[in-house]
Short mmCIF file of N, CA and C and ligand atoms in Angstrom, two decimals:
data_model
loop_
_atom_site.label_atom_id
_atom_site.label_comp_id
_atom_site.label_asym_id
_atom_site.label_seq_id
_atom_site.Cartn_x
_atom_site.Cartn_y
_atom_site.Cartn_z
N UNK Y 1 7.11 8.33 -22.86
CA UNK Y 1 7.08 6.86 -22.76
C UNK Y 1 6.24 6.45 -21.54
N UNK Y 2 5.35 5.47 -21.73
CA UNK Y 2 4.47 5.11 -20.61
C UNK Y 2 5.11 4.01 -19.75
N UNK Y 3 4.72 4.01 -18.48
CA UNK Y 3 5.27 3.02 -17.54
C UNK Y 3 4.66 1.65 -17.79
N UNK Y 4 5.46 0.62 -17.60
CA UNK Y 4 4.94 -0.74 -17.71
C UNK Y 4 4.90 -1.36 -16.30
N UNK Y 5 3.69 -1.73 -15.89
CA UNK Y 5 3.50 -2.29 -14.56
C UNK Y 5 3.79 -3.79 -14.61
N UNK Y 6 4.60 -4.26 -13.67
CA UNK Y 6 4.97 -5.67 -13.61
C UNK Y 6 3.86 -6.54 -13.03
N UNK Y 7 4.22 -7.76 -12.68
CA UNK Y 7 3.22 -8.68 -12.12
C UNK Y 7 2.92 -8.32 -10.66
N UNK Y 8 1.90 -8.98 -10.13
CA UNK Y 8 1.53 -8.73 -8.73
C UNK Y 8 2.53 -9.47 -7.82
N UNK Y 9 3.15 -8.75 -6.91
CA UNK Y 9 4.08 -9.38 -5.96
C UNK Y 9 3.35 -9.85 -4.71
N UNK Y 10 2.47 -8.99 -4.18
CA UNK Y 10 1.68 -9.34 -3.00
C UNK Y 10 0.27 -8.82 -3.18
N UNK Y 11 -0.69 -9.67 -2.93
CA UNK Y 11 -2.09 -9.29 -3.09
C UNK Y 11 -2.59 -8.56 -1.84
N UNK Y 12 -3.71 -7.92 -2.02
CA UNK Y 12 -4.38 -7.24 -0.92
C UNK Y 12 -4.65 -8.20 0.24
N UNK Y 13 -5.08 -9.43 -0.10
CA UNK Y 13 -5.39 -10.42 0.94
C UNK Y 13 -4.13 -10.80 1.71
N UNK Y 14 -3.03 -10.99 1.00
CA UNK Y 14 -1.76 -11.33 1.68
C UNK Y 14 -1.33 -10.19 2.61
N UNK Y 15 -1.50 -8.96 2.14
CA UNK Y 15 -1.10 -7.81 2.94
C UNK Y 15 -1.99 -7.69 4.18
N UNK Y 16 -3.29 -7.87 4.00
CA UNK Y 16 -4.20 -7.77 5.14
C UNK Y 16 -3.92 -8.85 6.18
N UNK Y 17 -3.55 -10.03 5.71
CA UNK Y 17 -3.20 -11.11 6.64
C UNK Y 17 -1.95 -10.77 7.43
N UNK Y 18 -0.94 -10.21 6.74
CA UNK Y 18 0.29 -9.79 7.45
C UNK Y 18 -0.01 -8.70 8.47
N UNK Y 19 -0.90 -7.77 8.08
CA UNK Y 19 -1.27 -6.67 9.00
C UNK Y 19 -1.93 -7.23 10.26
N UNK Y 20 -2.73 -8.29 10.09
CA UNK Y 20 -3.35 -8.92 11.26
C UNK Y 20 -2.29 -9.53 12.15
N UNK Y 21 -1.36 -10.25 11.55
CA UNK Y 21 -0.30 -10.91 12.33
C UNK Y 21 0.55 -9.87 13.08
N UNK Y 22 0.91 -8.82 12.36
CA UNK Y 22 1.77 -7.80 12.97
C UNK Y 22 1.00 -7.00 14.04
N UNK Y 23 -0.26 -6.70 13.77
CA UNK Y 23 -1.09 -6.01 14.78
C UNK Y 23 -1.19 -6.82 16.07
N UNK Y 24 -1.34 -8.11 15.93
CA UNK Y 24 -1.40 -9.01 17.09
C UNK Y 24 -0.07 -9.00 17.84
N UNK Y 25 1.02 -9.05 17.07
CA UNK Y 25 2.36 -9.05 17.67
C UNK Y 25 2.60 -7.76 18.46
N UNK Y 26 2.21 -6.63 17.88
CA UNK Y 26 2.36 -5.34 18.56
C UNK Y 26 1.53 -5.33 19.84
N UNK Y 27 0.32 -5.86 19.76
CA UNK Y 27 -0.57 -5.93 20.93
C UNK Y 27 0.08 -6.73 22.06
N UNK Y 28 0.74 -7.82 21.71
CA UNK Y 28 1.43 -8.64 22.73
C UNK Y 28 2.67 -7.92 23.26
N UNK Y 29 3.46 -7.36 22.35
CA UNK Y 29 4.74 -6.75 22.73
C UNK Y 29 4.56 -5.55 23.67
N UNK Y 30 3.46 -4.83 23.52
CA UNK Y 30 3.26 -3.60 24.31
C UNK Y 30 2.16 -3.76 25.35
N UNK Y 31 1.87 -4.99 25.71
CA UNK Y 31 0.78 -5.26 26.67
C UNK Y 31 0.90 -4.38 27.93
N UNK Y 32 -0.18 -3.70 28.27
CA UNK Y 32 -0.18 -2.86 29.47
C UNK Y 32 0.44 -1.49 29.27
N UNK Y 33 0.91 -1.21 28.04
CA UNK Y 33 1.54 0.08 27.75
C UNK Y 33 0.72 0.86 26.71
N UNK Y 34 1.00 2.15 26.66
CA UNK Y 34 0.40 2.99 25.62
C UNK Y 34 1.36 3.09 24.45
N UNK Y 35 0.83 3.23 23.24
CA UNK Y 35 1.71 3.46 22.08
C UNK Y 35 1.15 4.58 21.20
N UNK Y 36 2.05 5.16 20.44
CA UNK Y 36 1.62 6.09 19.38
C UNK Y 36 2.18 5.58 18.06
N UNK Y 37 1.28 5.41 17.10
CA UNK Y 37 1.71 5.04 15.75
C UNK Y 37 1.91 6.32 14.95
N UNK Y 38 3.10 6.50 14.41
CA UNK Y 38 3.38 7.67 13.59
C UNK Y 38 3.54 7.23 12.13
N UNK Y 39 2.55 7.55 11.33
CA UNK Y 39 2.58 7.18 9.91
C UNK Y 39 3.35 8.21 9.10
N UNK Y 40 4.15 7.72 8.17
CA UNK Y 40 4.92 8.63 7.33
C UNK Y 40 4.18 8.81 6.01
N UNK Y 41 3.68 10.03 5.84
CA UNK Y 41 2.90 10.37 4.64
C UNK Y 41 3.81 10.41 3.41
N UNK Y 42 3.33 10.05 2.22
CA UNK Y 42 1.97 9.57 2.07
C UNK Y 42 1.93 8.05 1.90
N UNK Y 43 3.12 7.48 1.69
CA UNK Y 43 3.19 6.07 1.32
C UNK Y 43 2.61 5.09 2.32
N UNK Y 44 2.60 5.48 3.62
CA UNK Y 44 2.22 4.51 4.66
C UNK Y 44 0.72 4.43 4.92
N UNK Y 45 -0.09 5.23 4.23
CA UNK Y 45 -1.49 5.34 4.65
C UNK Y 45 -2.27 4.03 4.59
N UNK Y 46 -2.15 3.28 3.52
CA UNK Y 46 -2.94 2.03 3.41
C UNK Y 46 -2.49 1.02 4.45
N UNK Y 47 -1.19 0.89 4.58
CA UNK Y 47 -0.60 -0.07 5.53
C UNK Y 47 -0.94 0.34 6.97
N UNK Y 48 -0.86 1.61 7.26
CA UNK Y 48 -1.17 2.12 8.60
C UNK Y 48 -2.61 1.77 8.98
N UNK Y 49 -3.54 1.98 8.04
CA UNK Y 49 -4.95 1.71 8.35
C UNK Y 49 -5.17 0.21 8.56
N UNK Y 50 -4.45 -0.62 7.85
CA UNK Y 50 -4.57 -2.08 8.04
C UNK Y 50 -4.01 -2.50 9.39
N UNK Y 51 -2.85 -1.97 9.73
CA UNK Y 51 -2.20 -2.39 10.98
C UNK Y 51 -3.00 -1.90 12.19
N UNK Y 52 -3.39 -0.63 12.18
CA UNK Y 52 -3.99 -0.05 13.39
C UNK Y 52 -5.30 -0.74 13.79
N UNK Y 53 -6.05 -1.25 12.82
CA UNK Y 53 -7.30 -1.92 13.21
C UNK Y 53 -7.04 -3.25 13.91
N UNK Y 54 -5.83 -3.71 13.87
CA UNK Y 54 -5.48 -4.98 14.53
C UNK Y 54 -4.68 -4.78 15.80
N UNK Y 55 -4.54 -3.54 16.24
CA UNK Y 55 -3.82 -3.26 17.49
C UNK Y 55 -4.85 -3.02 18.60
N UNK Y 56 -4.82 -3.87 19.60
CA UNK Y 56 -5.78 -3.77 20.70
C UNK Y 56 -5.06 -3.24 21.95
N UNK Y 57 -4.77 -1.93 21.92
CA UNK Y 57 -4.03 -1.27 23.00
C UNK Y 57 -4.60 0.14 23.16
N UNK Y 58 -4.19 0.79 24.24
CA UNK Y 58 -4.49 2.21 24.42
C UNK Y 58 -3.53 2.97 23.49
N UNK Y 59 -4.03 3.43 22.36
CA UNK Y 59 -3.10 4.02 21.39
C UNK Y 59 -3.64 5.27 20.71
N UNK Y 60 -2.71 6.07 20.21
CA UNK Y 60 -3.06 7.25 19.42
C UNK Y 60 -2.27 7.19 18.11
N UNK Y 61 -2.64 8.09 17.20
CA UNK Y 61 -1.88 8.15 15.94
C UNK Y 61 -1.46 9.59 15.64
N UNK Y 62 -0.43 9.73 14.86
CA UNK Y 62 -0.03 11.02 14.31
C UNK Y 62 0.64 10.74 12.97
N UNK Y 63 0.91 11.80 12.24
CA UNK Y 63 1.55 11.65 10.93
C UNK Y 63 2.68 12.65 10.76
N UNK Y 64 3.67 12.26 10.00
CA UNK Y 64 4.69 13.20 9.56
C UNK Y 64 4.82 13.07 8.06
N UNK Y 65 5.23 14.15 7.44
CA UNK Y 65 5.56 14.07 6.01
C UNK Y 65 7.02 14.47 5.85
N UNK Y 66 7.77 13.61 5.21
CA UNK Y 66 9.17 13.91 4.96
C UNK Y 66 9.46 13.65 3.49
N UNK Y 67 10.48 14.27 3.00
CA UNK Y 67 10.86 13.95 1.62
C UNK Y 67 12.37 13.98 1.51
N UNK Y 68 12.85 13.11 0.64
CA UNK Y 68 14.23 13.29 0.23
C UNK Y 68 14.09 13.91 -1.15
N UNK Y 69 14.81 14.95 -1.37
CA UNK Y 69 14.59 15.79 -2.55
C UNK Y 69 14.47 15.02 -3.84
N UNK Y 70 13.64 15.55 -4.73
CA UNK Y 70 13.54 14.99 -6.08
C UNK Y 70 12.43 13.99 -6.24
N UNK Y 71 12.14 13.65 -7.47
CA UNK Y 71 11.06 12.71 -7.75
C UNK Y 71 11.57 11.54 -8.57
N UNK Y 72 12.87 11.35 -8.55
CA UNK Y 72 13.43 10.24 -9.31
C UNK Y 72 13.27 8.94 -8.52
N UNK Y 73 13.79 7.86 -9.03
CA UNK Y 73 13.65 6.57 -8.36
C UNK Y 73 14.71 6.37 -7.28
N UNK Y 74 15.63 7.28 -7.14
CA UNK Y 74 16.69 7.15 -6.13
C UNK Y 74 16.55 8.21 -5.05
N UNK Y 75 16.76 7.79 -3.80
CA UNK Y 75 16.74 8.74 -2.68
C UNK Y 75 17.99 9.62 -2.75
N UNK Y 76 17.79 10.92 -2.50
CA UNK Y 76 18.92 11.85 -2.59
C UNK Y 76 19.79 11.80 -1.34
N UNK Y 77 19.24 11.25 -0.25
CA UNK Y 77 20.00 11.19 0.99
C UNK Y 77 19.82 12.40 1.88
N UNK Y 78 19.13 13.41 1.37
CA UNK Y 78 18.86 14.60 2.20
C UNK Y 78 17.40 14.58 2.61
N UNK Y 79 17.15 14.51 3.93
CA UNK Y 79 15.78 14.38 4.43
C UNK Y 79 15.27 15.74 4.90
N UNK Y 80 14.06 16.04 4.48
CA UNK Y 80 13.45 17.32 4.83
C UNK Y 80 12.08 17.05 5.46
N UNK Y 81 11.77 17.72 6.58
CA UNK Y 81 10.45 17.56 7.21
C UNK Y 81 9.47 18.54 6.59
N UNK Y 82 8.42 18.01 5.96
CA UNK Y 82 7.40 18.85 5.35
C UNK Y 82 6.19 19.04 6.27
N UNK Y 83 5.95 18.06 7.14
CA UNK Y 83 4.89 18.19 8.15
C UNK Y 83 5.40 17.54 9.42
N UNK Y 84 5.44 18.31 10.48
CA UNK Y 84 5.97 17.80 11.75
C UNK Y 84 4.85 17.14 12.55
N UNK Y 85 5.22 16.49 13.64
CA UNK Y 85 4.25 15.90 14.56
C UNK Y 85 3.36 16.98 15.18
N UNK Y 86 2.11 16.61 15.48
CA UNK Y 86 1.24 17.51 16.25
C UNK Y 86 1.26 17.10 17.72
N UNK Y 87 1.89 15.97 18.03
CA UNK Y 87 1.85 15.38 19.36
C UNK Y 87 3.21 15.53 20.05
N UNK Y 88 3.17 15.75 21.37
CA UNK Y 88 4.40 15.69 22.15
C UNK Y 88 4.68 14.21 22.45
N UNK Y 89 5.75 13.69 21.93
CA UNK Y 89 6.03 12.26 22.07
C UNK Y 89 6.98 11.93 23.22
N UNK Y 90 7.27 12.92 24.06
CA UNK Y 90 8.16 12.68 25.19
C UNK Y 90 7.62 11.53 26.05
N UNK Y 91 8.49 10.59 26.40
CA UNK Y 91 8.14 9.42 27.22
C UNK Y 91 7.09 8.50 26.59
N UNK Y 92 6.91 8.60 25.31
CA UNK Y 92 5.94 7.73 24.63
C UNK Y 92 6.64 6.60 23.87
N UNK Y 93 5.91 5.47 23.75
CA UNK Y 93 6.37 4.37 22.91
C UNK Y 93 5.95 4.66 21.47
N UNK Y 94 6.92 4.97 20.64
CA UNK Y 94 6.64 5.35 19.26
C UNK Y 94 6.84 4.15 18.32
N UNK Y 95 5.85 3.90 17.48
CA UNK Y 95 6.04 2.94 16.39
C UNK Y 95 5.92 3.73 15.09
N UNK Y 96 7.02 3.80 14.36
CA UNK Y 96 7.02 4.52 13.08
C UNK Y 96 6.47 3.57 12.03
N UNK Y 97 5.45 4.00 11.31
CA UNK Y 97 4.85 3.15 10.26
C UNK Y 97 5.25 3.71 8.90
N UNK Y 98 5.96 2.89 8.14
CA UNK Y 98 6.52 3.31 6.85
C UNK Y 98 6.07 2.37 5.74
N UNK Y 99 6.23 2.84 4.51
CA UNK Y 99 5.90 1.98 3.36
C UNK Y 99 7.03 1.01 3.05
N UNK Y 100 8.28 1.55 3.00
CA UNK Y 100 9.40 0.70 2.61
C UNK Y 100 10.69 1.21 3.25
N UNK Y 101 11.52 0.30 3.70
CA UNK Y 101 12.87 0.66 4.10
C UNK Y 101 13.78 0.28 2.95
N UNK Y 102 14.36 1.31 2.35
CA UNK Y 102 15.20 1.10 1.17
C UNK Y 102 16.66 1.35 1.59
N UNK Y 103 17.20 2.54 1.36
CA UNK Y 103 18.56 2.83 1.85
C UNK Y 103 18.57 2.86 3.38
N UNK Y 104 17.43 3.20 3.97
CA UNK Y 104 17.34 3.33 5.44
C UNK Y 104 17.63 4.74 5.92
N UNK Y 105 17.97 5.62 4.98
CA UNK Y 105 18.38 6.98 5.35
C UNK Y 105 17.22 7.76 6.00
N UNK Y 106 16.04 7.65 5.43
CA UNK Y 106 14.88 8.38 5.97
C UNK Y 106 14.58 7.94 7.40
N UNK Y 107 14.51 6.62 7.61
CA UNK Y 107 14.16 6.13 8.94
C UNK Y 107 15.27 6.37 9.94
N UNK Y 108 16.49 6.28 9.49
CA UNK Y 108 17.62 6.56 10.37
C UNK Y 108 17.52 7.99 10.89
N UNK Y 109 17.18 8.88 9.99
CA UNK Y 109 17.01 10.28 10.36
C UNK Y 109 15.84 10.43 11.35
N UNK Y 110 14.73 9.76 11.06
CA UNK Y 110 13.55 9.89 11.91
C UNK Y 110 13.77 9.30 13.31
N UNK Y 111 14.48 8.18 13.37
CA UNK Y 111 14.76 7.59 14.69
C UNK Y 111 15.55 8.60 15.54
N UNK Y 112 16.55 9.22 14.93
CA UNK Y 112 17.34 10.25 15.63
C UNK Y 112 16.48 11.42 16.05
N UNK Y 113 15.56 11.78 15.20
CA UNK Y 113 14.65 12.89 15.47
C UNK Y 113 13.75 12.58 16.68
N UNK Y 114 13.20 11.36 16.70
CA UNK Y 114 12.33 10.97 17.82
C UNK Y 114 13.11 10.82 19.12
N UNK Y 115 14.34 10.37 19.00
CA UNK Y 115 15.21 10.29 20.19
C UNK Y 115 15.41 11.69 20.77
N UNK Y 116 15.68 12.64 19.89
CA UNK Y 116 15.93 14.02 20.34
C UNK Y 116 14.67 14.64 20.96
N UNK Y 117 13.50 14.11 20.60
CA UNK Y 117 12.23 14.57 21.17
C UNK Y 117 11.87 13.83 22.45
N UNK Y 118 12.74 12.93 22.90
CA UNK Y 118 12.56 12.28 24.20
C UNK Y 118 11.64 11.07 24.23
N UNK Y 119 11.48 10.39 23.10
CA UNK Y 119 10.63 9.19 23.07
C UNK Y 119 11.17 8.14 24.05
N UNK Y 120 10.24 7.39 24.65
CA UNK Y 120 10.64 6.33 25.60
C UNK Y 120 11.20 5.14 24.83
N UNK Y 121 10.56 4.77 23.74
CA UNK Y 121 11.05 3.69 22.88
C UNK Y 121 10.64 3.99 21.44
N UNK Y 122 11.41 3.45 20.51
CA UNK Y 122 11.14 3.69 19.09
C UNK Y 122 11.31 2.38 18.32
N UNK Y 123 10.24 1.97 17.64
CA UNK Y 123 10.35 0.80 16.78
C UNK Y 123 9.78 1.14 15.40
N UNK Y 124 10.10 0.31 14.43
CA UNK Y 124 9.68 0.57 13.06
C UNK Y 124 8.79 -0.57 12.57
N UNK Y 125 7.69 -0.19 11.94
CA UNK Y 125 6.77 -1.16 11.32
C UNK Y 125 6.65 -0.80 9.85
N UNK Y 126 7.31 -1.56 8.99
CA UNK Y 126 7.33 -1.22 7.56
C UNK Y 126 6.63 -2.30 6.74
N UNK Y 127 5.83 -1.85 5.80
CA UNK Y 127 5.16 -2.80 4.90
C UNK Y 127 6.21 -3.63 4.15
N UNK Y 128 7.27 -2.97 3.67
CA UNK Y 128 8.26 -3.66 2.86
C UNK Y 128 9.68 -3.38 3.33
N UNK Y 129 10.56 -4.32 3.06
CA UNK Y 129 11.99 -4.15 3.35
C UNK Y 129 12.79 -4.51 2.10
N UNK Y 130 13.58 -3.53 1.62
CA UNK Y 130 14.44 -3.78 0.46
C UNK Y 130 15.89 -3.81 0.98
N UNK Y 131 16.27 -4.96 1.48
CA UNK Y 131 17.53 -5.10 2.21
C UNK Y 131 18.76 -4.83 1.34
N UNK Y 132 18.67 -5.22 0.07
CA UNK Y 132 19.84 -5.14 -0.83
C UNK Y 132 20.37 -3.73 -1.03
N UNK Y 133 19.56 -2.75 -0.73
CA UNK Y 133 19.94 -1.37 -1.02
C UNK Y 133 20.33 -0.57 0.23
N UNK Y 134 20.50 -1.28 1.36
CA UNK Y 134 20.73 -0.57 2.63
C UNK Y 134 22.05 0.18 2.64
N UNK Y 135 21.99 1.45 3.09
CA UNK Y 135 23.20 2.27 3.17
C UNK Y 135 23.58 2.58 4.61
N UNK Y 136 22.66 2.38 5.54
CA UNK Y 136 22.95 2.60 6.96
C UNK Y 136 22.50 1.37 7.74
N UNK Y 137 23.05 1.22 8.95
CA UNK Y 137 22.72 0.06 9.77
C UNK Y 137 21.38 0.29 10.46
N UNK Y 138 20.33 -0.22 9.86
CA UNK Y 138 18.99 0.01 10.41
C UNK Y 138 18.10 -1.17 10.05
N UNK Y 139 17.31 -1.64 11.03
CA UNK Y 139 16.35 -2.69 10.69
C UNK Y 139 15.02 -2.42 11.35
N UNK Y 140 13.97 -2.83 10.66
CA UNK Y 140 12.61 -2.65 11.20
C UNK Y 140 12.25 -3.86 12.04
N UNK Y 141 11.58 -3.63 13.17
CA UNK Y 141 11.14 -4.73 14.03
C UNK Y 141 10.00 -5.51 13.38
N UNK Y 142 9.07 -4.78 12.77
CA UNK Y 142 7.91 -5.40 12.14
C UNK Y 142 7.97 -5.15 10.64
N UNK Y 143 8.09 -6.23 9.87
CA UNK Y 143 8.18 -6.10 8.41
C UNK Y 143 7.11 -6.96 7.75
N UNK Y 144 6.34 -6.35 6.85
CA UNK Y 144 5.32 -7.11 6.13
C UNK Y 144 5.96 -8.13 5.20
N UNK Y 145 6.77 -7.65 4.26
CA UNK Y 145 7.36 -8.53 3.25
C UNK Y 145 8.74 -8.01 2.82
N UNK Y 146 9.57 -8.94 2.39
CA UNK Y 146 10.86 -8.59 1.78
C UNK Y 146 10.64 -8.39 0.28
N UNK Y 147 11.36 -7.43 -0.30
CA UNK Y 147 11.32 -7.27 -1.76
C UNK Y 147 12.73 -7.20 -2.31
N UNK Y 148 12.85 -7.61 -3.58
CA UNK Y 148 14.14 -7.56 -4.27
C UNK Y 148 14.41 -6.15 -4.78
N UNK Y 149 15.50 -6.03 -5.51
CA UNK Y 149 15.91 -4.72 -6.03
C UNK Y 149 15.07 -4.32 -7.22
N UNK Y 150 13.83 -3.93 -6.93
CA UNK Y 150 12.88 -3.51 -7.96
C UNK Y 150 12.33 -2.15 -7.56
N UNK Y 151 11.79 -1.40 -8.49
CA UNK Y 151 11.09 -0.18 -8.10
C UNK Y 151 9.63 -0.50 -7.85
N UNK Y 152 9.27 -0.51 -6.57
CA UNK Y 152 7.97 -0.99 -6.13
C UNK Y 152 6.92 0.10 -6.24
N UNK Y 153 5.72 -0.30 -6.66
CA UNK Y 153 4.58 0.62 -6.68
C UNK Y 153 3.35 -0.08 -6.10
N UNK Y 154 2.37 0.73 -5.72
CA UNK Y 154 1.09 0.21 -5.26
C UNK Y 154 0.97 0.14 -3.75
N UNK Y 155 -0.27 0.02 -3.29
CA UNK Y 155 -0.58 -0.05 -1.86
C UNK Y 155 0.08 1.10 -1.09
N UNK Y 156 0.01 2.28 -1.68
CA UNK Y 156 0.58 3.47 -1.04
C UNK Y 156 1.87 3.93 -1.67
N UNK Y 157 2.60 3.02 -2.29
CA UNK Y 157 3.90 3.41 -2.87
C UNK Y 157 3.72 4.00 -4.26
N UNK Y 158 4.48 5.05 -4.52
CA UNK Y 158 4.28 5.80 -5.75
C UNK Y 158 5.50 5.81 -6.65
N UNK Y 159 5.24 6.17 -7.91
CA UNK Y 159 6.30 6.67 -8.79
C UNK Y 159 5.80 8.01 -9.28
N UNK Y 160 6.48 9.08 -8.90
CA UNK Y 160 6.03 10.43 -9.24
C UNK Y 160 4.58 10.68 -8.81
N UNK Y 161 4.24 10.23 -7.62
CA UNK Y 161 2.92 10.41 -6.98
C UNK Y 161 1.81 9.53 -7.57
N UNK Y 162 2.12 8.74 -8.58
CA UNK Y 162 1.08 7.89 -9.17
C UNK Y 162 1.17 6.47 -8.62
N UNK Y 163 0.12 5.71 -8.84
CA UNK Y 163 0.02 4.27 -8.49
C UNK Y 163 -0.18 3.98 -7.01
N UNK Y 164 -0.34 5.00 -6.18
CA UNK Y 164 -0.55 4.74 -4.75
C UNK Y 164 -1.84 3.98 -4.51
N UNK Y 165 -2.80 4.13 -5.43
CA UNK Y 165 -4.13 3.54 -5.27
C UNK Y 165 -4.21 2.06 -5.67
N UNK Y 166 -3.18 1.52 -6.29
CA UNK Y 166 -3.24 0.09 -6.66
C UNK Y 166 -3.47 -0.74 -5.39
N UNK Y 167 -4.46 -1.63 -5.39
CA UNK Y 167 -4.76 -2.40 -4.17
C UNK Y 167 -3.89 -3.65 -4.04
N UNK Y 168 -2.69 -3.61 -4.56
CA UNK Y 168 -1.73 -4.72 -4.45
C UNK Y 168 -0.34 -4.14 -4.65
N UNK Y 169 0.68 -4.95 -4.40
CA UNK Y 169 2.06 -4.48 -4.59
C UNK Y 169 2.61 -5.03 -5.89
N UNK Y 170 3.14 -4.13 -6.70
CA UNK Y 170 3.74 -4.50 -7.97
C UNK Y 170 5.04 -3.72 -8.15
N UNK Y 171 5.52 -3.66 -9.34
CA UNK Y 171 6.77 -2.94 -9.60
C UNK Y 171 6.76 -2.39 -11.02
N UNK Y 172 7.64 -1.44 -11.28
CA UNK Y 172 7.76 -0.90 -12.63
C UNK Y 172 8.83 -1.69 -13.36
N UNK Y 173 8.50 -2.10 -14.57
CA UNK Y 173 9.49 -2.77 -15.42
C UNK Y 173 10.57 -1.77 -15.80
N UNK Y 174 11.79 -2.24 -15.95
CA UNK Y 174 12.87 -1.37 -16.41
C UNK Y 174 12.57 -0.87 -17.81
N UNK Y 175 12.91 0.42 -18.03
CA UNK Y 175 12.73 0.96 -19.37
C UNK Y 175 13.71 0.31 -20.32
N UNK Y 176 13.26 0.13 -21.55
CA UNK Y 176 14.06 -0.63 -22.53
C UNK Y 176 15.28 0.13 -23.03
N UNK Y 177 15.09 1.45 -23.27
CA UNK Y 177 16.20 2.19 -23.92
C UNK Y 177 17.22 2.69 -22.90
P1 IMP Q 201 15.03 5.28 2.05
O1 IMP Q 201 15.94 5.09 0.88
O2 IMP Q 201 14.99 4.08 2.94
O3 IMP Q 201 15.35 6.55 2.78
O4 IMP Q 201 13.58 5.43 1.44
C1 IMP Q 201 12.93 6.66 1.41
C2 IMP Q 201 11.60 6.61 0.72
O5 IMP Q 201 11.83 6.37 -0.65
C3 IMP Q 201 10.61 5.55 1.15
O6 IMP Q 201 9.89 5.90 2.29
C4 IMP Q 201 9.74 5.51 -0.07
O7 IMP Q 201 8.75 6.54 0.00
C5 IMP Q 201 10.70 5.78 -1.19
N1 IMP Q 201 11.08 4.53 -1.86
C6 IMP Q 201 12.16 3.76 -1.67
N2 IMP Q 201 12.14 2.68 -2.46
C7 IMP Q 201 11.00 2.76 -3.17
C8 IMP Q 201 10.38 1.94 -4.17
O8 IMP Q 201 10.87 0.87 -4.58
N3 IMP Q 201 9.19 2.39 -4.66
C9 IMP Q 201 8.59 3.54 -4.25
N4 IMP Q 201 9.12 4.34 -3.32
C10 IMP Q 201 10.31 3.96 -2.79
MG1 MG Q 202 7.64 7.98 -1.92
#
């Protein structure tokens, strides 16, 4: 059975505008300080590239890859590190760049991980926030857009590794049967 793609929720232009606003906000918030943006592969790549071009600070980037087991539409709750940081983040201002905060389990785990590595500060910059599905007490400081209880695809977000290339945010329609 083939997937049915829903309507466009947020266009590329809307996302780029939000990235400009958030990049400016980060620039103000960390004035005079250094930051490291840590992108979470692979979903955050488009959003990360949009945000970073709007940050006017002394900054570096790194990436991590994590997975919660399985390829279904639900997070399993078990987080596994597939690619660790290449950077020592001790005493650094870390901004975690994510595609979506859903249950919050992945980011909750990562915040704890960065704390254990001695980060000076840790904030989250997520393209999307799906508040209705939160399972842990966690909120992102910088959020592009709120989304409802839908399975989101596009602009980096996948279903079974597909649709990351869509230049807008959409969702998968519920299967009929
Ligand atoms: P968590 O439930 O907050 O731990 O989300 C973990 C990861 O699940 C996110 O970083 C996404 O990669 C993925 N995810 C959660 N909700 C969606 C969605 O609606 N579409 C695509 N991926 C999602
Ligand atoms: Mg994913």
